[in-house]
Amino acid sequence: MQQVLIIGYVWVEPNSSAAGSRILQLIEQFLKQNWKVTFASPAQKSEKAASLGSLGIDEVSIELNNTSFDDFIKDLQPTIVLFDRFMMEEQFGWRVAENCPNTLRILDTEDLHFLRKTRHQQLKKGEKFSNEALSKSEDTKREIASILRCDVSLIISTYEMGLLKSVFKIDQRILYYLPFLLDKIDEHQQKKWKSFEERNHFIFIGNFFHKPNIDAVLTLKKEIWPEIREMLPAAEVHIYGAYVTAQIQQLHNKKEGFIIKGFAEDAKKVVENARVVLAPLRFGAGIKGKLTEAMICGTPSITTTIGAEGMCGDFPWNGFIEDNFSEFALMSAEIYRNKSTWKNAQESGVEIINYIYDKDTLSPLLMNHINEIQENLEKHRATNFLGSLLQHQTLQATKYMSKWIEAKNQ
């Protein structure tokens, strides 16, 4: 039986973020194979963390820069280690390689952090985003080194796959495209959706630990909402999300119809009741959980090019993609008022989920890929020369930094 160890950057919070949902989707696939799963994290647990124990998963607190992890992993002897984000591979990857050399090392990138961070920096500087800026970023070097050190990295969007292969010349054999793993939307589910007439108001939903979400809500308030409100004086926008900051809370204004609601116990329910999701994202990466969730709830959305990036293939968007904020406001009012436009958008969302994110199609392919690499691990690693080079002692800065901190703490 396979023994899977997942090293989490944070404890799993599926109701707080798309990253939490993503990890839970992977766990579900491993459990389906009757694999034993252990989830370990050095993070503090919040009250929003899911109880993995109820799924038969062992939860273990681990420490950074501590040999106790070496003892733990030697004892566990996992056949697969999955790192949740590159920071966990930096911290623990070398320990896994030293103590369990034959263990398959998988990196779940969640989204490419260097892409999101560089876009944010360029935006703050008022500069146009470029691949040259990406290449200069320290974060790019760190994350790509992590991808090279792993046996396979799960890449969430087609855009990010293209970027890694064409700009950074990463060998496709160590990359695996894996979007969200979602249930198909069947007719029975569609019949349960509330109708156009039963739905009210606009909604934004997102975790406020995540900087793109803070920026999107500020953009909505300053640039877009006043124009929408002029066209639809009775409409409101409800802002939901975990970890609301004081800056976001201060935007609450009942008179303007800009309502800060905070954490949603049941995100699906609030999205199902809304008529339109607004997501004016100006930077970010990966695929956006708020937008797949909108599709699952039959709620059309208006977003930007970055919001929809790598998410819908050749299918029409379930609403509109617009980067000009005046046009964004116009399109928002149009879809809010026009039932046939709204219905068409809803149908496009069903197509996108059913053809791109269908877990019944994607899961067996993932499992086959994992088994294939495991059966030929030595050969697979031999083709990844840059990865073995980065495992070489002369390039192990994070390892020796960790050992130094460890010695200092003693």
PDB file of N, CA and C in Angstrom, residues 28-112:
ATOM      1  N   GLU A  28      -8.549  13.449  -1.455  1.00  0.00           N
ATOM      2  CA  GLU A  28      -9.694  12.601  -1.815  1.00  0.00           C
ATOM      3  C   GLU A  28      -9.291  11.535  -2.845  1.00  0.00           C
ATOM      4  N   GLN A  29      -8.466  11.935  -3.813  1.00  0.00           N
ATOM      5  CA  GLN A  29      -8.020  10.979  -4.842  1.00  0.00           C
ATOM      6  C   GLN A  29      -7.115   9.899  -4.247  1.00  0.00           C
ATOM      7  N   PHE A  30      -6.227  10.306  -3.332  1.00  0.00           N
ATOM      8  CA  PHE A  30      -5.329   9.333  -2.700  1.00  0.00           C
ATOM      9  C   PHE A  30      -6.124   8.336  -1.849  1.00  0.00           C
ATOM     10  N   LEU A  31      -7.117   8.857  -1.119  1.00  0.00           N
ATOM     11  CA  LEU A  31      -7.931   7.976  -0.270  1.00  0.00           C
ATOM     12  C   LEU A  31      -8.736   6.986  -1.112  1.00  0.00           C
ATOM     13  N   LYS A  32      -9.183   7.445  -2.281  1.00  0.00           N
ATOM     14  CA  LYS A  32      -9.943   6.581  -3.200  1.00  0.00           C
ATOM     15  C   LYS A  32      -9.147   5.351  -3.632  1.00  0.00           C
ATOM     16  N   GLN A  33      -7.809   5.513  -3.669  1.00  0.00           N
ATOM     17  CA  GLN A  33      -6.927   4.397  -4.045  1.00  0.00           C
ATOM     18  C   GLN A  33      -6.629   3.494  -2.837  1.00  0.00           C
ATOM     19  N   ASN A  34      -7.251   3.841  -1.681  1.00  0.00           N
ATOM     20  CA  ASN A  34      -6.959   3.155  -0.414  1.00  0.00           C
ATOM     21  C   ASN A  34      -5.512   3.356   0.026  1.00  0.00           C
ATOM     22  N   TRP A  35      -4.949   4.526  -0.300  1.00  0.00           N
ATOM     23  CA  TRP A  35      -3.605   4.851   0.155  1.00  0.00           C
ATOM     24  C   TRP A  35      -3.694   5.458   1.554  1.00  0.00           C
ATOM     25  N   LYS A  36      -2.655   5.239   2.348  1.00  0.00           N
ATOM     26  CA  LYS A  36      -2.611   5.821   3.700  1.00  0.00           C
ATOM     27  C   LYS A  36      -2.054   7.231   3.583  1.00  0.00           C
ATOM     28  N   VAL A  37      -2.767   8.207   4.139  1.00  0.00           N
ATOM     29  CA  VAL A  37      -2.340   9.609   4.011  1.00  0.00           C
ATOM     30  C   VAL A  37      -2.020  10.205   5.387  1.00  0.00           C
ATOM     31  N   THR A  38      -0.856  10.863   5.468  1.00  0.00           N
ATOM     32  CA  THR A  38      -0.473  11.616   6.668  1.00  0.00           C
ATOM     33  C   THR A  38      -0.306  13.076   6.239  1.00  0.00           C
ATOM     34  N   PHE A  39      -0.872  13.994   7.005  1.00  0.00           N
ATOM     35  CA  PHE A  39      -0.730  15.426   6.689  1.00  0.00           C
ATOM     36  C   PHE A  39       0.094  16.065   7.812  1.00  0.00           C
ATOM     37  N   ALA A  40       1.194  16.721   7.425  1.00  0.00           N
ATOM     38  CA  ALA A  40       2.072  17.356   8.412  1.00  0.00           C
ATOM     39  C   ALA A  40       2.272  18.822   8.042  1.00  0.00           C
ATOM     40  N   SER A  41       2.366  19.677   9.040  1.00  0.00           N
ATOM     41  CA  SER A  41       2.597  21.103   8.765  1.00  0.00           C
ATOM     42  C   SER A  41       3.323  21.765   9.934  1.00  0.00           C
ATOM     43  N   PRO A  42       4.201  22.735   9.629  1.00  0.00           N
ATOM     44  CA  PRO A  42       4.846  23.506  10.697  1.00  0.00           C
ATOM     45  C   PRO A  42       4.008  24.710  11.129  1.00  0.00           C
ATOM     46  N   ALA A  43       2.853  24.923  10.474  1.00  0.00           N
ATOM     47  CA  ALA A  43       2.035  26.128  10.733  1.00  0.00           C
ATOM     48  C   ALA A  43       1.212  25.985  12.010  1.00  0.00           C
ATOM     49  N   GLN A  44       0.740  27.126  12.492  1.00  0.00           N
ATOM     50  CA  GLN A  44      -0.208  27.142  13.613  1.00  0.00           C
ATOM     51  C   GLN A  44      -1.579  26.783  13.066  1.00  0.00           C
ATOM     52  N   LYS A  45      -2.350  26.030  13.827  1.00  0.00           N
ATOM     53  CA  LYS A  45      -3.680  25.631  13.370  1.00  0.00           C
ATOM     54  C   LYS A  45      -4.700  26.705  13.756  1.00  0.00           C
ATOM     55  N   SER A  46      -5.572  27.070  12.813  1.00  0.00           N
ATOM     56  CA  SER A  46      -6.636  28.026  13.147  1.00  0.00           C
ATOM     57  C   SER A  46      -7.941  27.264  13.339  1.00  0.00           C
ATOM     58  N   GLU A  47      -8.933  27.951  13.887  1.00  0.00           N
ATOM     59  CA  GLU A  47     -10.235  27.278  14.126  1.00  0.00           C
ATOM     60  C   GLU A  47     -10.956  26.976  12.814  1.00  0.00           C
ATOM     61  N   LYS A  48     -10.471  27.547  11.695  1.00  0.00           N
ATOM     62  CA  LYS A  48     -11.110  27.292  10.397  1.00  0.00           C
ATOM     63  C   LYS A  48     -10.554  26.025   9.711  1.00  0.00           C
ATOM     64  N   ALA A  49      -9.537  25.408  10.331  1.00  0.00           N
ATOM     65  CA  ALA A  49      -8.910  24.226   9.723  1.00  0.00           C
ATOM     66  C   ALA A  49      -9.875  23.038   9.722  1.00  0.00           C
ATOM     67  N   ALA A  50      -9.860  22.295   8.624  1.00  0.00           N
ATOM     68  CA  ALA A  50     -10.717  21.103   8.511  1.00  0.00           C
ATOM     69  C   ALA A  50     -10.177  20.002   9.420  1.00  0.00           C
ATOM     70  N   SER A  51     -11.065  19.167   9.912  1.00  0.00           N
ATOM     71  CA  SER A  51     -10.633  18.027  10.721  1.00  0.00           C
ATOM     72  C   SER A  51     -10.335  16.861   9.783  1.00  0.00           C
ATOM     73  N   LEU A  52      -9.044  16.666   9.496  1.00  0.00           N
ATOM     74  CA  LEU A  52      -8.654  15.597   8.578  1.00  0.00           C
ATOM     75  C   LEU A  52      -8.747  14.230   9.257  1.00  0.00           C
ATOM     76  N   GLY A  53      -8.661  14.252  10.575  1.00  0.00           N
ATOM     77  CA  GLY A  53      -8.751  13.003  11.350  1.00  0.00           C
ATOM     78  C   GLY A  53     -10.038  12.253  11.050  1.00  0.00           C
ATOM     79  N   SER A  54     -11.123  13.010  10.793  1.00  0.00           N
ATOM     80  CA  SER A  54     -12.417  12.366  10.516  1.00  0.00           C
ATOM     81  C   SER A  54     -12.394  11.597   9.190  1.00  0.00           C
ATOM     82  N   LEU A  55     -11.379  11.871   8.331  1.00  0.00           N
ATOM     83  CA  LEU A  55     -11.232  11.143   7.072  1.00  0.00           C
ATOM     84  C   LEU A  55     -10.237   9.985   7.210  1.00  0.00           C
ATOM     85  N   GLY A  56      -9.763   9.780   8.436  1.00  0.00           N
ATOM     86  CA  GLY A  56      -8.793   8.697   8.671  1.00  0.00           C
ATOM     87  C   GLY A  56      -7.370   9.112   8.344  1.00  0.00           C
ATOM     88  N   ILE A  57      -7.121  10.423   8.363  1.00  0.00           N
ATOM     89  CA  ILE A  57      -5.781  10.947   8.047  1.00  0.00           C
ATOM     90  C   ILE A  57      -5.069  11.326   9.335  1.00  0.00           C
ATOM     91  N   ASP A  58      -3.812  10.899   9.466  1.00  0.00           N
ATOM     92  CA  ASP A  58      -3.020  11.296  10.640  1.00  0.00           C
ATOM     93  C   ASP A  58      -2.546  12.730  10.444  1.00  0.00           C
ATOM     94  N   GLU A  59      -2.709  13.553  11.469  1.00  0.00           N
ATOM     95  CA  GLU A  59      -2.231  14.940  11.425  1.00  0.00           C
ATOM     96  C   GLU A  59      -1.039  15.071  12.357  1.00  0.00           C
ATOM     97  N   VAL A  60       0.057  15.613  11.834  1.00  0.00           N
ATOM     98  CA  VAL A  60       1.293  15.695  12.614  1.00  0.00           C
ATOM     99  C   VAL A  60       1.853  17.110  12.530  1.00  0.00           C
ATOM    100  N   SER A  61       2.203  17.688  13.694  1.00  0.00           N
ATOM    101  CA  SER A  61       2.887  18.988  13.708  1.00  0.00           C
ATOM    102  C   SER A  61       4.383  18.737  13.561  1.00  0.00           C
ATOM    103  N   ILE A  62       5.001  19.453  12.632  1.00  0.00           N
ATOM    104  CA  ILE A  62       6.451  19.289  12.430  1.00  0.00           C
ATOM    105  C   ILE A  62       7.134  20.637  12.649  1.00  0.00           C
ATOM    106  N   GLU A  63       8.435  20.587  12.895  1.00  0.00           N
ATOM    107  CA  GLU A  63       9.185  21.823  13.148  1.00  0.00           C
ATOM    108  C   GLU A  63      10.153  22.117  12.026  1.00  0.00           C
ATOM    109  N   LEU A  64      10.332  23.382  11.745  1.00  0.00           N
ATOM    110  CA  LEU A  64      11.336  23.811  10.777  1.00  0.00           C
ATOM    111  C   LEU A  64      12.706  23.699  11.438  1.00  0.00           C
ATOM    112  N   ASN A  65      13.731  23.454  10.634  1.00  0.00           N
ATOM    113  CA  ASN A  65      15.122  23.453  11.102  1.00  0.00           C
ATOM    114  C   ASN A  65      15.326  22.581  12.340  1.00  0.00           C
ATOM    115  N   ASN A  66      14.817  21.354  12.260  1.00  0.00           N
ATOM    116  CA  ASN A  66      14.913  20.469  13.414  1.00  0.00           C
ATOM    117  C   ASN A  66      15.064  19.023  12.953  1.00  0.00           C
ATOM    118  N   THR A  67      16.032  18.315  13.559  1.00  0.00           N
ATOM    119  CA  THR A  67      16.275  16.918  13.156  1.00  0.00           C
ATOM    120  C   THR A  67      15.118  16.000  13.541  1.00  0.00           C
ATOM    121  N   SER A  68      14.181  16.499  14.348  1.00  0.00           N
ATOM    122  CA  SER A  68      13.025  15.659  14.704  1.00  0.00           C
ATOM    123  C   SER A  68      12.271  15.231  13.446  1.00  0.00           C
ATOM    124  N   PHE A  69      12.330  16.071  12.385  1.00  0.00           N
ATOM    125  CA  PHE A  69      11.669  15.702  11.127  1.00  0.00           C
ATOM    126  C   PHE A  69      12.347  14.482  10.500  1.00  0.00           C
ATOM    127  N   ASP A  70      13.694  14.413  10.607  1.00  0.00           N
ATOM    128  CA  ASP A  70      14.433  13.269  10.046  1.00  0.00           C
ATOM    129  C   ASP A  70      13.968  11.974  10.703  1.00  0.00           C
ATOM    130  N   ASP A  71      13.830  12.008  12.027  1.00  0.00           N
ATOM    131  CA  ASP A  71      13.376  10.810  12.759  1.00  0.00           C
ATOM    132  C   ASP A  71      11.952  10.446  12.331  1.00  0.00           C
ATOM    133  N   PHE A  72      11.107  11.475  12.207  1.00  0.00           N
ATOM    134  CA  PHE A  72       9.703  11.271  11.837  1.00  0.00           C
ATOM    135  C   PHE A  72       9.594  10.594  10.469  1.00  0.00           C
ATOM    136  N   ILE A  73      10.353  11.110   9.489  1.00  0.00           N
ATOM    137  CA  ILE A  73      10.199  10.579   8.120  1.00  0.00           C
ATOM    138  C   ILE A  73      10.849   9.203   7.973  1.00  0.00           C
ATOM    139  N   LYS A  74      11.946   8.975   8.702  1.00  0.00           N
ATOM    140  CA  LYS A  74      12.586   7.643   8.682  1.00  0.00           C
ATOM    141  C   LYS A  74      11.619   6.602   9.222  1.00  0.00           C
ATOM    142  N   ASP A  75      10.903   6.995  10.249  1.00  0.00           N
ATOM    143  CA  ASP A  75       9.943   6.108  10.893  1.00  0.00           C
ATOM    144  C   ASP A  75       8.732   5.855   9.978  1.00  0.00           C
ATOM    145  N   LEU A  76       8.261   6.924   9.317  1.00  0.00           N
ATOM    146  CA  LEU A  76       7.066   6.831   8.469  1.00  0.00           C
ATOM    147  C   LEU A  76       7.346   6.072   7.164  1.00  0.00           C
ATOM    148  N   GLN A  77       8.533   6.301   6.586  1.00  0.00           N
ATOM    149  CA  GLN A  77       8.916   5.689   5.295  1.00  0.00           C
ATOM    150  C   GLN A  77       7.833   5.846   4.217  1.00  0.00           C
ATOM    151  N   PRO A  78       7.476   7.088   3.871  1.00  0.00           N
ATOM    152  CA  PRO A  78       6.449   7.277   2.835  1.00  0.00           C
ATOM    153  C   PRO A  78       6.951   6.841   1.462  1.00  0.00           C
ATOM    154  N   THR A  79       6.034   6.386   0.617  1.00  0.00           N
ATOM    155  CA  THR A  79       6.408   6.066  -0.767  1.00  0.00           C
ATOM    156  C   THR A  79       6.282   7.317  -1.645  1.00  0.00           C
ATOM    157  N   ILE A  80       5.424   8.256  -1.187  1.00  0.00           N
ATOM    158  CA  ILE A  80       5.221   9.521  -1.908  1.00  0.00           C
ATOM    159  C   ILE A  80       5.233  10.669  -0.898  1.00  0.00           C
ATOM    160  N   VAL A  81       5.957  11.730  -1.216  1.00  0.00           N
ATOM    161  CA  VAL A  81       5.845  12.968  -0.428  1.00  0.00           C
ATOM    162  C   VAL A  81       5.344  14.056  -1.358  1.00  0.00           C
ATOM    163  N   LEU A  82       4.275  14.730  -0.949  1.00  0.00           N
ATOM    164  CA  LEU A  82       3.737  15.839  -1.734  1.00  0.00           C
ATOM    165  C   LEU A  82       3.973  17.133  -0.959  1.00  0.00           C
ATOM    166  N   PHE A  83       4.701  18.051  -1.572  1.00  0.00           N
ATOM    167  CA  PHE A  83       4.964  19.355  -0.955  1.00  0.00           C
ATOM    168  C   PHE A  83       3.879  20.331  -1.395  1.00  0.00           C
ATOM    169  N   ASP A  84       3.214  20.935  -0.430  1.00  0.00           N
ATOM    170  CA  ASP A  84       2.196  21.935  -0.719  1.00  0.00           C
ATOM    171  C   ASP A  84       2.889  23.288  -0.816  1.00  0.00           C
ATOM    172  N   ARG A  85       3.218  23.704  -2.034  1.00  0.00           N
ATOM    173  CA  ARG A  85       3.925  24.943  -2.364  1.00  0.00           C
ATOM    174  C   ARG A  85       5.448  24.795  -2.217  1.00  0.00           C
ATOM    175  N   PHE A  86       6.158  25.572  -3.011  1.00  0.00           N
ATOM    176  CA  PHE A  86       7.610  25.381  -3.120  1.00  0.00           C
ATOM    177  C   PHE A  86       8.352  25.681  -1.818  1.00  0.00           C
ATOM    178  N   MET A  87       7.779  26.528  -0.955  1.00  0.00           N
ATOM    179  CA  MET A  87       8.452  26.872   0.299  1.00  0.00           C
ATOM    180  C   MET A  87       8.640  25.628   1.169  1.00  0.00           C
ATOM    181  N   MET A  88       7.699  24.694   1.089  1.00  0.00           N
ATOM    182  CA  MET A  88       7.813  23.463   1.879  1.00  0.00           C
ATOM    183  C   MET A  88       8.879  22.537   1.291  1.00  0.00           C
ATOM    184  N   GLU A  89       9.016  22.555  -0.038  1.00  0.00           N
ATOM    185  CA  GLU A  89      10.083  21.756  -0.652  1.00  0.00           C
ATOM    186  C   GLU A  89      11.442  22.320  -0.265  1.00  0.00           C
ATOM    187  N   GLU A  90      11.565  23.650  -0.244  1.00  0.00           N
ATOM    188  CA  GLU A  90      12.839  24.271   0.166  1.00  0.00           C
ATOM    189  C   GLU A  90      13.230  23.832   1.570  1.00  0.00           C
ATOM    190  N   GLN A  91      12.245  23.841   2.463  1.00  0.00           N
ATOM    191  CA  GLN A  91      12.528  23.539   3.869  1.00  0.00           C
ATOM    192  C   GLN A  91      12.791  22.053   4.120  1.00  0.00           C
ATOM    193  N   PHE A  92      11.966  21.204   3.499  1.00  0.00           N
ATOM    194  CA  PHE A  92      12.004  19.781   3.857  1.00  0.00           C
ATOM    195  C   PHE A  92      12.469  18.853   2.739  1.00  0.00           C
ATOM    196  N   GLY A  93      12.569  19.363   1.498  1.00  0.00           N
ATOM    197  CA  GLY A  93      12.906  18.508   0.359  1.00  0.00           C
ATOM    198  C   GLY A  93      14.229  17.781   0.526  1.00  0.00           C
ATOM    199  N   TRP A  94      15.262  18.503   0.991  1.00  0.00           N
ATOM    200  CA  TRP A  94      16.578  17.876   1.135  1.00  0.00           C
ATOM    201  C   TRP A  94      16.565  16.811   2.231  1.00  0.00           C
ATOM    202  N   ARG A  95      15.756  17.023   3.255  1.00  0.00           N
ATOM    203  CA  ARG A  95      15.659  16.018   4.337  1.00  0.00           C
ATOM    204  C   ARG A  95      14.972  14.744   3.820  1.00  0.00           C
ATOM    205  N   VAL A  96      13.934  14.951   2.980  1.00  0.00           N
ATOM    206  CA  VAL A  96      13.243  13.801   2.376  1.00  0.00           C
ATOM    207  C   VAL A  96      14.232  13.039   1.478  1.00  0.00           C
ATOM    208  N   ALA A  97      14.977  13.771   0.632  1.00  0.00           N
ATOM    209  CA  ALA A  97      15.926  13.148  -0.301  1.00  0.00           C
ATOM    210  C   ALA A  97      17.013  12.366   0.441  1.00  0.00           C
ATOM    211  N   GLU A  98      17.472  12.903   1.566  1.00  0.00           N
ATOM    212  CA  GLU A  98      18.542  12.235   2.332  1.00  0.00           C
ATOM    213  C   GLU A  98      18.042  11.001   3.074  1.00  0.00           C
ATOM    214  N   ASN A  99      16.855  11.116   3.682  1.00  0.00           N
ATOM    215  CA  ASN A  99      16.367  10.030   4.545  1.00  0.00           C
ATOM    216  C   ASN A  99      15.541   8.981   3.809  1.00  0.00           C
ATOM    217  N   CYS A 100      14.907   9.385   2.698  1.00  0.00           N
ATOM    218  CA  CYS A 100      14.080   8.446   1.911  1.00  0.00           C
ATOM    219  C   CYS A 100      14.388   8.658   0.429  1.00  0.00           C
ATOM    220  N   PRO A 101      15.587   8.266  -0.016  1.00  0.00           N
ATOM    221  CA  PRO A 101      15.995   8.587  -1.393  1.00  0.00           C
ATOM    222  C   PRO A 101      15.095   8.003  -2.482  1.00  0.00           C
ATOM    223  N   ASN A 102      14.385   6.908  -2.192  1.00  0.00           N
ATOM    224  CA  ASN A 102      13.553   6.278  -3.226  1.00  0.00           C
ATOM    225  C   ASN A 102      12.099   6.737  -3.204  1.00  0.00           C
ATOM    226  N   THR A 103      11.824   7.725  -2.362  1.00  0.00           N
ATOM    227  CA  THR A 103      10.458   8.253  -2.276  1.00  0.00           C
ATOM    228  C   THR A 103      10.192   9.210  -3.438  1.00  0.00           C
ATOM    229  N   LEU A 104       9.026   9.075  -4.042  1.00  0.00           N
ATOM    230  CA  LEU A 104       8.631   9.979  -5.127  1.00  0.00           C
ATOM    231  C   LEU A 104       8.315  11.355  -4.540  1.00  0.00           C
ATOM    232  N   ARG A 105       8.964  12.387  -5.061  1.00  0.00           N
ATOM    233  CA  ARG A 105       8.746  13.745  -4.548  1.00  0.00           C
ATOM    234  C   ARG A 105       7.896  14.536  -5.548  1.00  0.00           C
ATOM    235  N   ILE A 106       6.704  14.943  -5.096  1.00  0.00           N
ATOM    236  CA  ILE A 106       5.765  15.701  -5.938  1.00  0.00           C
ATOM    237  C   ILE A 106       5.615  17.105  -5.360  1.00  0.00           C
ATOM    238  N   LEU A 107       5.663  18.096  -6.223  1.00  0.00           N
ATOM    239  CA  LEU A 107       5.404  19.474  -5.794  1.00  0.00           C
ATOM    240  C   LEU A 107       4.046  19.905  -6.332  1.00  0.00           C
ATOM    241  N   ASP A 108       3.160  20.318  -5.429  1.00  0.00           N
ATOM    242  CA  ASP A 108       1.910  20.941  -5.877  1.00  0.00           C
ATOM    243  C   ASP A 108       2.128  22.439  -5.788  1.00  0.00           C
ATOM    244  N   THR A 109       2.297  23.085  -6.943  1.00  0.00           N
ATOM    245  CA  THR A 109       2.660  24.517  -6.945  1.00  0.00           C
ATOM    246  C   THR A 109       1.501  25.409  -6.466  1.00  0.00           C
ATOM    247  N   GLU A 110       0.258  24.887  -6.497  1.00  0.00           N
ATOM    248  CA  GLU A 110      -0.968  25.674  -6.203  1.00  0.00           C
ATOM    249  C   GLU A 110      -1.204  26.713  -7.305  1.00  0.00           C
ATOM    250  N   ASP A 111      -0.305  27.684  -7.382  1.00  0.00           N
ATOM    251  CA  ASP A 111      -0.186  28.544  -8.562  1.00  0.00           C
ATOM    252  C   ASP A 111       1.269  28.971  -8.561  1.00  0.00           C
ATOM    253  N   LEU A 112       1.757  29.547  -9.643  1.00  0.00           N
ATOM    254  CA  LEU A 112       3.161  29.959  -9.661  1.00  0.00           C
ATOM    255  C   LEU A 112       3.299  31.255  -8.864  1.00  0.00           C
TER     256      LEU A 112
END
